[in-house]
Each structure stands twice: as structure tokens, then as C-alpha cells.
Amino acid sequence: MTELLNSNRRNVLKMAGGLAVAGVAPSVLAQTKQLVVADPGGPYTAAYRKAFYDPFEKASGVKIVNVAREAQPLAQLTAMVQTKNFVWDVTTLTLQQDVPILEEAGMLEPLGIAPTDFKNMLPGSITSSFVGVDVYATILAYRTDKYGKNAPKTWADFWNVEKFPGRRSLRRNAIDTLEQALMADGVPIDKLYPLDLDRAFKSLDRVKKHVAVWWTSGAQAMQLIQSGEVDMISTWNARAQTAIEGGAPVAINWNQGLYSVEGWGVPKGNPRAAVAREFAKFCADAKRQSGFTDTLAYGPTALEAYKDIPAARAAILPTAPANIGQMRPPNGPWWHKNRNAVSDRFNAWLLS
């Protein structure tokens, strides 16, 4: 009877996610009562519970317990691998910022999949130890009650305080902000790297005194533009979208946006790695990914998901063709090599 239940469970998993439980014996699924999954919390948890956690529980019989991870999970994941004290089994990571560092240090389990295993995946969203499931974008948002039809359309417009007067806000972080400074100074979005740091900081010098707030969290950024404390802001698209859905007169400009891929990684040596891999693969399925987009305004990496997303909703997601075509991802390898030194320089510049 136990063997029959295990066999049925495996078949359900195949049907639900379109994925084979390759290399995982039924007994492993049966013995793994739960996976602890770390996500960023807040709106992610509700969206992921609907799209990923509950369906995987139903398909596999493995309970998903989710916890909110730290904003920067690198140190925590590294400590878990080194001490073999695994607080969680699988976590969200950012492809451009986290994965190069962790892969180089050998901190992630290989997932054993390839981009060709899935139909029409966003290029670059799968590596040997990472499966991307959503895409967020750093964009320019502005108040329509301030600018009307004369809205800022580029980072050069954001920097142009004479033509576009108003209170401004930028992120208190070198990543994205330096790219925006270079685009404001005329560097094309596809010619940003390697970053010309001297040119970027000279560009920032021009706008520094006009930046009313250097924000440090997504919640703060949303409140700034939603309340009207600032008139234009560099922020994450979902935060601007939440302000819009809350009734604020806010609009998003996708031109010259920078998008990043988020997805799953499994800490090296985790005793539940086999089932964690299957969970990560399950989340790469297009049907599953379409399930989070109605509540979380991030784009799926499985582009087939757009078949199941209403057109009006698709239009406000980063990976919709009309939007992603105007954007580029940050250069992960460049930031991996230069992040510490550049961040130190940026923080010193802020204080100067």
C-alpha cells in the first residue's frame, strides 16, 4: 500500500508540473515530510504560496514551510553550508547579484537541468545551480498629477531639474544607481559595461543636491511616491504598481529600465537537496508561474506563461515583450568583481 501511494504521488507530481521526478526515489519523497523555503516575505509569500507552495504540497505530499529570509542572504547561506546547520532548504536568490558569488565559492547544489528542458525560457535565467522564476525591474516612476503629459522619459530627463522640476529620490545603493547616472550622461543602455566610474560619479555630482531622499527599502520607496513626498523616483516596478493600484496618480516608464532575475538555489550539502531540486524544477513550469502574476507584478521567466495571463495584466509585467525590450539586466560578473570597492566608493561619495 505504501509503495502504491508513493507511486501515485510521483505520477501526480509529473502531471501537475510537467516535470519528472528524475533521480528521486519515491521513498525519498515519502521520508521528506517538509521543505523549509526562504523567500523575501511580504507580497512574495502570498503570491508564491498560491503559485508554488500549495500546488507542490498537493502534488508531492511534501509540506512547504516558508520563512522570510534576510535582505542579503549570502552570509546566512554561506554560514549554513560551512556549519552544516541548515535553517532552510531552498531560498530565493538574485541571478545578477547573488548567484555569481555563491557559484564561485561552491556554495550551491547543482540542479541538473538545462534551459532546453523548458520551452521558451527567458535567456540566461537558468544556470547549473539556479532556476529563475520571476523578474523585477528598476524603473523610473513619476507622479502624473505633477507632470501630466510632460513626463520624464529617460534618466537624462530625471537629471534635468530645469525642464522637470520637482522632488527626486534615488536608491542608496551603487547597483542600478551608477548605471542610471551613466545613461543620464548619454551612455547607451547596451554600452554600460565596464562602468566608467569617474564619469558616473561626475554625473551623480550634478544631481546630488536635488535628490530629496536616498531610499533604502522597497516599502520606503513606495510610500515616497504614493504619498507625493517625491515627484519622481527610481524604484522597483512592483512597488510603483502597488502605489498605482492603491489609487495614487503614478505612472511607470520602462525605458532604460534594469531588470533582474530571481529564483531558487539550494545550499550545498543540504540533506533534503534531492527534493529541493524537484521543487525548484516544479516552479519553472509556465502554468505555475502564471499563478503569481495576478498579485505580484513581476514577470515570469517561463514566457509561455503569458498564454494564461490576461492582456491587461501582462502589459504591466517586466517580461512582457513591449517592456523587456526597453531594458537590460545588470552585468552580474562585473558587479561580482567590483561590488565591494564600488560600493565603498559610492558610500563615501554620499557622505562627502
Coordinates of C-alpha atoms in Angstrom, one line a residue:
M1 CA 0.0 0.0 0.0
T2 CA 2.8 2.4 0.9
E3 CA 4.6 1.7 -2.4
L4 CA 1.3 2.3 -4.3
L5 CA 0.8 5.7 -2.5
N6 CA 4.3 6.7 -3.3
S7 CA 3.9 5.8 -7.0
N8 CA 0.7 7.7 -7.2
R9 CA 2.3 10.7 -5.6
R10 CA 5.1 10.6 -8.1
N11 CA 2.7 10.5 -11.0
V12 CA 0.7 13.4 -9.7
L13 CA 3.9 15.5 -9.5
K14 CA 4.6 14.7 -13.1
M15 CA 1.1 15.8 -14.2
A16 CA 0.9 18.9 -12.0
G17 CA 4.2 20.4 -13.1
G18 CA 5.0 18.7 -16.3
L19 CA 8.2 17.5 -14.6
A20 CA 9.6 14.1 -14.0
V21 CA 10.9 13.3 -10.5
A22 CA 14.2 12.2 -12.1
G23 CA 16.7 10.7 -9.7
V24 CA 14.4 10.9 -6.7
A25 CA 13.2 7.6 -5.3
P26 CA 9.6 7.5 -4.1
S27 CA 10.9 6.7 -0.7
V28 CA 12.9 10.0 -0.6
L29 CA 9.6 11.9 -1.2
A30 CA 7.9 9.8 1.5
Q31 CA 10.7 10.4 4.0
T32 CA 10.9 14.1 3.4
K33 CA 7.9 15.4 5.3
Q34 CA 8.7 19.1 4.7
L35 CA 10.9 21.6 3.0
V36 CA 11.7 24.9 4.6
V37 CA 11.7 27.6 1.8
A38 CA 13.1 31.1 2.3
D39 CA 11.6 34.0 0.4
P40 CA 11.6 37.8 0.8
G41 CA 8.4 37.8 2.7
G42 CA 5.5 40.3 2.3
P43 CA 3.7 40.1 -1.1
Y44 CA 6.1 37.3 -2.2
T45 CA 4.9 34.9 0.4
A46 CA 1.2 35.1 -0.6
A47 CA 2.0 35.0 -4.3
Y48 CA 4.4 32.1 -4.0
R49 CA 2.1 30.2 -1.7
K50 CA -0.6 30.3 -4.3
A51 CA 1.6 29.6 -7.3
F52 CA 4.2 27.3 -5.9
Y53 CA 3.9 26.1 -2.3
D54 CA 0.4 24.8 -2.2
P55 CA 0.5 23.1 -5.6
F56 CA 3.8 21.4 -4.7
E57 CA 2.3 20.2 -1.4
K58 CA -0.7 18.8 -3.2
A59 CA 1.4 17.1 -5.9
S60 CA 4.2 15.7 -3.8
G61 CA 2.8 15.3 -0.3
V62 CA 5.8 17.4 1.0
K63 CA 4.8 20.3 3.2
I64 CA 6.3 23.6 2.3
V65 CA 7.1 25.8 5.4
N66 CA 8.1 29.3 4.3
V67 CA 10.2 31.7 6.3
A68 CA 11.3 35.3 5.4
R69 CA 15.0 35.5 4.6
E70 CA 17.4 38.3 5.2
A71 CA 17.5 41.0 2.5
Q72 CA 21.0 39.8 1.6
P73 CA 21.1 36.0 2.1
L74 CA 24.8 35.4 1.1
A75 CA 26.3 35.5 4.6
Q76 CA 23.5 33.3 6.1
L77 CA 23.7 30.7 3.3
T78 CA 27.4 30.6 3.5
A79 CA 27.3 30.0 7.2
M80 CA 24.8 27.2 6.8
V81 CA 27.0 25.4 4.3
Q82 CA 30.1 25.8 6.4
T83 CA 28.5 24.7 9.7
K84 CA 26.1 22.2 8.1
N85 CA 23.3 23.8 10.2
F86 CA 20.6 24.2 7.5
V87 CA 18.0 26.6 8.7
W88 CA 16.2 26.3 5.4
D89 CA 16.5 24.0 2.4
V90 CA 16.0 26.3 -0.6
T91 CA 16.0 30.1 -1.0
T92 CA 15.3 32.8 -3.4
L93 CA 18.4 34.4 -4.9
T94 CA 19.0 37.2 -7.4
L95 CA 20.8 36.0 -10.5
Q96 CA 22.8 39.1 -11.2
Q97 CA 23.8 39.8 -7.6
D98 CA 23.9 36.6 -5.6
V99 CA 24.5 33.7 -7.9
P100 CA 28.0 34.5 -9.3
I101 CA 29.4 34.9 -5.8
L102 CA 27.8 31.7 -4.5
E103 CA 28.7 29.6 -7.6
E104 CA 32.3 30.7 -7.5
A105 CA 32.5 29.8 -3.8
G106 CA 30.9 26.4 -4.4
M107 CA 28.0 27.1 -2.1
L108 CA 25.1 25.8 -4.2
E109 CA 23.9 22.4 -5.2
P110 CA 23.9 21.6 -8.9
L111 CA 20.3 21.3 -10.1
G112 CA 20.9 19.1 -13.0
I113 CA 18.7 21.0 -15.5
A114 CA 19.3 23.0 -18.7
P115 CA 17.4 25.8 -20.3
T116 CA 16.4 23.4 -23.1
D117 CA 14.5 21.4 -20.5
F118 CA 11.8 24.1 -20.6
K119 CA 10.1 25.7 -23.5
N120 CA 10.7 29.4 -24.2
M121 CA 12.5 30.4 -21.1
L122 CA 13.9 33.9 -20.7
P123 CA 17.5 33.7 -22.0
G124 CA 20.0 33.4 -19.1
S125 CA 17.5 32.7 -16.4
I126 CA 18.8 29.1 -15.7
T127 CA 22.4 28.2 -14.6
S128 CA 23.8 24.9 -13.3
S129 CA 22.6 25.8 -9.8
F130 CA 19.9 28.3 -10.2
V131 CA 16.4 28.4 -11.7
G132 CA 14.9 31.8 -12.3
V133 CA 11.1 32.1 -11.7
D134 CA 10.4 35.8 -11.7
V135 CA 11.8 39.1 -13.0
Y136 CA 11.6 42.5 -11.4
A137 CA 12.7 45.8 -12.9
T138 CA 14.2 49.0 -11.5
I139 CA 12.4 51.7 -13.4
L140 CA 11.6 55.4 -13.3
A141 CA 8.2 56.2 -11.7
Y142 CA 6.6 59.6 -11.6
R143 CA 3.5 61.5 -10.4
T144 CA 1.1 62.2 -13.2
D145 CA -0.5 65.0 -11.2
K146 CA 2.8 66.8 -11.2
Y147 CA 3.9 66.2 -14.8
G148 CA 0.8 65.4 -16.8
K149 CA 1.8 64.9 -20.4
N150 CA 5.2 66.4 -19.9
A151 CA 6.5 63.3 -18.2
P152 CA 10.2 62.3 -17.8
K153 CA 11.0 59.5 -20.3
T154 CA 14.7 59.0 -19.7
W155 CA 17.3 59.2 -17.0
A156 CA 18.6 62.3 -18.7
D157 CA 15.1 63.8 -18.0
F158 CA 15.4 62.7 -14.4
W159 CA 18.7 64.6 -14.2
N160 CA 17.2 67.6 -15.9
V161 CA 16.0 69.7 -13.0
E162 CA 15.2 72.8 -15.1
K163 CA 12.8 71.0 -17.5
F164 CA 11.4 68.7 -14.9
P165 CA 11.4 70.5 -11.6
G166 CA 10.3 68.5 -8.5
R167 CA 11.5 66.4 -5.6
R168 CA 13.5 63.3 -6.6
S169 CA 14.6 60.1 -5.0
L170 CA 17.3 57.6 -5.8
R171 CA 18.2 54.3 -4.2
R172 CA 21.0 54.4 -1.6
N173 CA 22.9 51.7 -3.4
A174 CA 25.6 51.7 -6.1
I175 CA 23.9 48.9 -8.1
D176 CA 21.5 50.4 -10.6
T177 CA 22.2 54.0 -9.5
L178 CA 25.6 54.1 -11.3
E179 CA 24.0 52.7 -14.4
Q180 CA 21.3 55.3 -14.3
A181 CA 23.9 58.1 -13.8
L182 CA 25.8 56.9 -17.0
M183 CA 22.6 56.7 -19.0
A184 CA 21.7 60.2 -17.8
D185 CA 25.1 61.3 -19.2
G186 CA 24.4 59.7 -22.6
V187 CA 25.8 56.2 -22.4
P188 CA 23.5 53.8 -24.3
I189 CA 22.0 51.0 -22.2
D190 CA 23.8 48.3 -24.2
K191 CA 27.2 50.0 -23.8
L192 CA 27.3 50.4 -20.0
Y193 CA 29.9 47.8 -19.1
P194 CA 32.5 48.1 -17.9
L195 CA 31.1 51.0 -16.0
D196 CA 33.1 54.2 -16.4
L197 CA 33.1 55.1 -12.7
D198 CA 34.7 58.5 -13.0
R199 CA 32.0 59.5 -15.5
A200 CA 29.2 58.0 -13.4
F201 CA 30.2 59.9 -10.2
K202 CA 30.6 63.2 -12.2
S203 CA 27.1 62.6 -13.4
L204 CA 25.9 61.9 -9.9
D205 CA 27.6 65.1 -8.7
R206 CA 25.2 67.1 -11.0
V207 CA 22.0 65.7 -9.4
K208 CA 23.1 65.0 -5.8
K209 CA 21.8 68.2 -4.3
H210 CA 18.5 67.7 -6.0
V211 CA 17.9 64.3 -4.5
A212 CA 15.5 64.8 -1.6
V213 CA 15.6 61.2 -0.3
W214 CA 18.0 58.3 -0.8
W215 CA 15.8 55.3 -0.1
T216 CA 16.9 52.1 1.4
S217 CA 13.8 49.8 1.2
G218 CA 11.1 49.0 -1.2
A219 CA 8.4 49.9 1.3
Q220 CA 10.0 53.3 1.8
A221 CA 10.2 53.9 -1.9
M222 CA 6.6 53.0 -2.4
Q223 CA 5.5 55.4 0.4
L224 CA 7.6 58.2 -1.0
I225 CA 5.9 58.1 -4.5
Q226 CA 2.5 57.1 -3.2
S227 CA 2.2 59.9 -0.7
G228 CA 3.6 62.5 -3.1
E229 CA 6.6 63.3 -0.9
V230 CA 8.6 62.9 -4.1
D231 CA 7.5 63.6 -7.7
M232 CA 9.8 61.1 -9.4
I233 CA 11.8 58.1 -8.2
S234 CA 14.0 55.2 -9.2
T235 CA 12.2 52.2 -7.8
W236 CA 11.2 48.6 -8.3
N237 CA 8.2 48.2 -10.7
A238 CA 6.1 46.2 -8.2
R239 CA 6.4 48.9 -5.6
A240 CA 5.2 51.5 -8.1
Q241 CA 2.5 49.2 -9.3
T242 CA 1.2 48.8 -5.7
A243 CA 1.0 52.6 -5.4
I244 CA -1.0 52.8 -8.7
E245 CA -3.3 50.0 -7.6
G246 CA -3.8 51.9 -4.3
G247 CA -5.1 54.9 -6.3
A248 CA -2.1 57.1 -6.4
P249 CA -1.5 59.2 -9.6
V250 CA 1.7 57.3 -10.5
A251 CA 3.0 56.0 -13.8
I252 CA 5.8 53.7 -14.8
N253 CA 8.4 54.4 -17.5
W254 CA 10.0 51.2 -18.7
N255 CA 12.6 52.9 -21.0
Q256 CA 16.2 52.4 -19.8
G257 CA 15.0 50.1 -17.0
L258 CA 17.3 47.4 -15.5
Y259 CA 15.8 44.0 -14.8
S260 CA 16.9 41.3 -12.5
V261 CA 16.0 37.6 -12.3
E262 CA 15.0 36.0 -9.0
G263 CA 14.8 32.2 -8.5
W264 CA 15.7 29.2 -6.4
G265 CA 19.1 28.0 -5.1
V266 CA 19.8 25.0 -2.8
P267 CA 22.6 25.3 -0.2
K268 CA 25.4 22.8 -0.9
G269 CA 25.3 19.7 1.2
N270 CA 21.7 20.1 2.3
P271 CA 20.3 16.7 3.3
R272 CA 17.0 17.4 1.5
A273 CA 18.7 18.6 -1.7
A274 CA 17.1 15.9 -3.9
V275 CA 13.5 17.1 -3.1
A276 CA 14.6 20.7 -3.1
R277 CA 15.8 20.3 -6.7
E278 CA 12.4 18.9 -7.6
F279 CA 10.7 21.9 -6.0
A280 CA 12.9 24.3 -8.0
K281 CA 12.1 22.5 -11.2
F282 CA 8.4 22.5 -10.4
C283 CA 8.5 26.3 -10.1
A284 CA 10.0 26.7 -13.6
D285 CA 6.7 25.4 -15.1
A286 CA 4.9 28.1 -17.1
K287 CA 1.5 27.3 -15.7
R288 CA 2.8 27.6 -12.2
Q289 CA 4.4 30.9 -12.9
S290 CA 1.3 32.4 -14.3
G291 CA -0.3 31.9 -10.9
F292 CA 1.7 34.6 -9.1
T293 CA 1.3 37.4 -11.6
D294 CA -2.1 38.5 -10.5
T295 CA -0.9 39.5 -7.1
L296 CA 2.8 40.1 -7.6
A297 CA 3.6 42.4 -10.5
Y298 CA 6.8 40.7 -11.6
G299 CA 7.3 38.9 -14.8
P300 CA 7.5 35.1 -15.3
T301 CA 10.7 33.7 -16.7
A302 CA 8.8 30.9 -18.5
L303 CA 7.4 33.1 -21.2
E304 CA 4.8 30.5 -22.2
A305 CA 3.0 31.7 -19.0
Y306 CA 1.7 34.7 -20.9
K307 CA -0.8 32.4 -22.6
D308 CA -2.6 32.3 -19.2
I309 CA -2.2 35.9 -18.1
P310 CA -4.9 38.4 -19.1
A311 CA -3.7 41.0 -21.6
A312 CA -4.3 44.0 -19.3
R313 CA -2.2 42.4 -16.5
A314 CA 0.5 41.2 -18.9
A315 CA 1.0 44.8 -20.0
I316 CA 2.4 45.9 -16.6
L317 CA 4.8 43.0 -16.2
P318 CA 8.6 43.3 -16.8
T319 CA 9.0 40.4 -19.2
A320 CA 6.1 41.4 -21.5
P321 CA 7.7 41.9 -24.9
A322 CA 6.9 45.6 -25.0
N323 CA 8.6 46.2 -21.7
I324 CA 11.6 43.9 -21.6
G325 CA 12.7 45.1 -25.0
Q326 CA 13.4 48.5 -23.5
M327 CA 15.5 47.2 -20.6
R328 CA 18.7 45.3 -19.9
P329 CA 20.0 43.2 -17.0
P330 CA 22.9 44.4 -14.8
N331 CA 26.2 42.7 -15.6
G332 CA 26.5 40.1 -12.8
P333 CA 30.1 39.1 -13.4
W334 CA 31.2 42.8 -13.5
W335 CA 29.5 43.5 -10.2
H336 CA 30.8 40.4 -8.6
K337 CA 34.4 41.5 -9.4
N338 CA 33.9 45.2 -8.4
R339 CA 31.0 45.3 -6.0
N340 CA 32.9 45.9 -2.7
A341 CA 35.2 48.6 -4.0
V342 CA 32.5 50.4 -5.9
S343 CA 30.0 50.2 -3.0
D344 CA 32.7 51.7 -0.7
R345 CA 33.3 54.5 -3.1
F346 CA 29.6 55.2 -3.5
N347 CA 29.0 55.3 0.2
A348 CA 32.0 57.6 0.7
W349 CA 30.6 59.8 -2.1
L350 CA 27.3 60.1 -0.4
L351 CA 28.9 61.3 2.8
S352 CA 31.2 63.8 1.0

